[in-house]
PDB file of C-alpha atoms in Angstrom:
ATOM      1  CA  UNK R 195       0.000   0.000   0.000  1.00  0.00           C
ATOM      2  CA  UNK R 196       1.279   3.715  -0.663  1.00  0.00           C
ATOM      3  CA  UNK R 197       1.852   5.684   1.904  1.00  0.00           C
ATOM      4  CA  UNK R 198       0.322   8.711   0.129  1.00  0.00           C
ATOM      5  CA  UNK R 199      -3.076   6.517   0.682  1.00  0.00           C
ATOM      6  CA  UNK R 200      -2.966   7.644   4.353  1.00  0.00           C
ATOM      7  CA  UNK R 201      -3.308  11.271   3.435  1.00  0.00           C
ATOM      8  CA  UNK R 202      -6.403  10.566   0.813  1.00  0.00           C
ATOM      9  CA  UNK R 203     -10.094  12.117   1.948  1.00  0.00           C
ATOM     10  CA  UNK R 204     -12.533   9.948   2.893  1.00  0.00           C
ATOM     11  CA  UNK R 205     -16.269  11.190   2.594  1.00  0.00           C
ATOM     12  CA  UNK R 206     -19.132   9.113   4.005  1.00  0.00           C
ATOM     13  CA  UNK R 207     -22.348  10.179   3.189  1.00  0.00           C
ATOM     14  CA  UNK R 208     -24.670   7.144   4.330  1.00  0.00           C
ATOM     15  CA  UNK R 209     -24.995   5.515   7.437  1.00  0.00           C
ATOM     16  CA  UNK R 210     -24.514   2.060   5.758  1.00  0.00           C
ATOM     17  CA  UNK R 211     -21.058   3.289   4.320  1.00  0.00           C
ATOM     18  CA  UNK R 212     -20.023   4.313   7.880  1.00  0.00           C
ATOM     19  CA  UNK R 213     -20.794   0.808   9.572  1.00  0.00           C
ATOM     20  CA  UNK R 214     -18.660  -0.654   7.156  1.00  0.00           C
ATOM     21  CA  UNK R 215     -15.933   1.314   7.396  1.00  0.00           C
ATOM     22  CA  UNK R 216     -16.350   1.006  11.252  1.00  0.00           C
ATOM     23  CA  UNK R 217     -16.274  -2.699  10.763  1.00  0.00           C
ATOM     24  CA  UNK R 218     -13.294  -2.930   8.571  1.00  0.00           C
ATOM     25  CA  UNK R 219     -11.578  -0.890  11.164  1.00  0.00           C
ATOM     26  CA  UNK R 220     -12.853  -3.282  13.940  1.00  0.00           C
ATOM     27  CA  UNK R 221     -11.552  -6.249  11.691  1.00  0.00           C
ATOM     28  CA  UNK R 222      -8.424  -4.925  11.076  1.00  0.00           C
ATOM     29  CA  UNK R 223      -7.743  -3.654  14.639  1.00  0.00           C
ATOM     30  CA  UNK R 224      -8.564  -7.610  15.739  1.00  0.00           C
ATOM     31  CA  UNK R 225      -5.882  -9.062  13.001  1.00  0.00           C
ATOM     32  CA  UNK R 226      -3.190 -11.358  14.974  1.00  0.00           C
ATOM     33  CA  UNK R 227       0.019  -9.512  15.446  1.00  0.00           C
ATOM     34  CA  UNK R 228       3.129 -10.345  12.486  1.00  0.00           C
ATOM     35  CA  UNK R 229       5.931 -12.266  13.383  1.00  0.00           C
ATOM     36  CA  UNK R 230       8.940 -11.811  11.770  1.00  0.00           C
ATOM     37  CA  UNK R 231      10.600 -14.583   9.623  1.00  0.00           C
ATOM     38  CA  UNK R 232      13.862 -15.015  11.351  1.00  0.00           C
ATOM     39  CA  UNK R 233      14.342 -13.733  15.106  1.00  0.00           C
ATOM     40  CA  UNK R 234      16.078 -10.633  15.418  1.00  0.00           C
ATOM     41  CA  UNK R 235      19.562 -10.617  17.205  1.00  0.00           C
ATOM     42  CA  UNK R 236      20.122  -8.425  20.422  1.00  0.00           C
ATOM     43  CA  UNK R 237      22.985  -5.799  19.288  1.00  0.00           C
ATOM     44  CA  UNK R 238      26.452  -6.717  20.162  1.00  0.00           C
ATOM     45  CA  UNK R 239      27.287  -4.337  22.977  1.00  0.00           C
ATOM     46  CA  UNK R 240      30.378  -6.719  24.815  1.00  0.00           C
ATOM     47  CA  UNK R 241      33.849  -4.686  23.576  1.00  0.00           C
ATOM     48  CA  UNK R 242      35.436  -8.188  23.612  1.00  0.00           C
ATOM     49  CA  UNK R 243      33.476  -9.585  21.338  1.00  0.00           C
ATOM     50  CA  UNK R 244      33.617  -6.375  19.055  1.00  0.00           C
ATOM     51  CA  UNK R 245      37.218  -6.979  19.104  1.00  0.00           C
ATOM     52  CA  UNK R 246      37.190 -10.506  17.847  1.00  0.00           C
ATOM     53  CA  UNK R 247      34.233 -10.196  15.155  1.00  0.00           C
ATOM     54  CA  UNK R 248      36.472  -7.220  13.781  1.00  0.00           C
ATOM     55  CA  UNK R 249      39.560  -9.347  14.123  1.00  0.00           C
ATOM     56  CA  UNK R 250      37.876 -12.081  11.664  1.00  0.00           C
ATOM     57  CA  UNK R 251      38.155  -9.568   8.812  1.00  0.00           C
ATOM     58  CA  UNK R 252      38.158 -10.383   5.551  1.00  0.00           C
ATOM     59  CA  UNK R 253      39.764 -13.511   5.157  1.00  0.00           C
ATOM     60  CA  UNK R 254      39.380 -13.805   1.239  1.00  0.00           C
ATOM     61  CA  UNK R 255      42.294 -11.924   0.505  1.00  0.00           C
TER      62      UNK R 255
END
């Protein structure tokens, strides 16, 4: 979806219109949380271990 679709005017003009659009925001509200694909690492905050990823390098060359 386009983020510029957040900004767009929305005019309801029947009462019918606005219980579905109430509903679809109820619906959507109720939608189980994502999950992401792979589980995200903490940062590496331990100087130590800084020291020795950086030491691996590039070892390629």
């Amino acid at each position: 979806m386009a983020t510029s679709s957040i900004f767009a005017k929305v005019r309801i003009d029947n009462p019918k219109q606005a219980e579905a659009f109430i509903d679809a925001l109820a619906a959507s509200e109720n939608k189980p949380k994502r999950k992401p694909s792979t589980p995200v690492k903490p940062p590496l905050t331990d100087y130590d271990a800084i020291r020795r990823l950086m030491a691996k390098g590039d070892t390629d060359q």
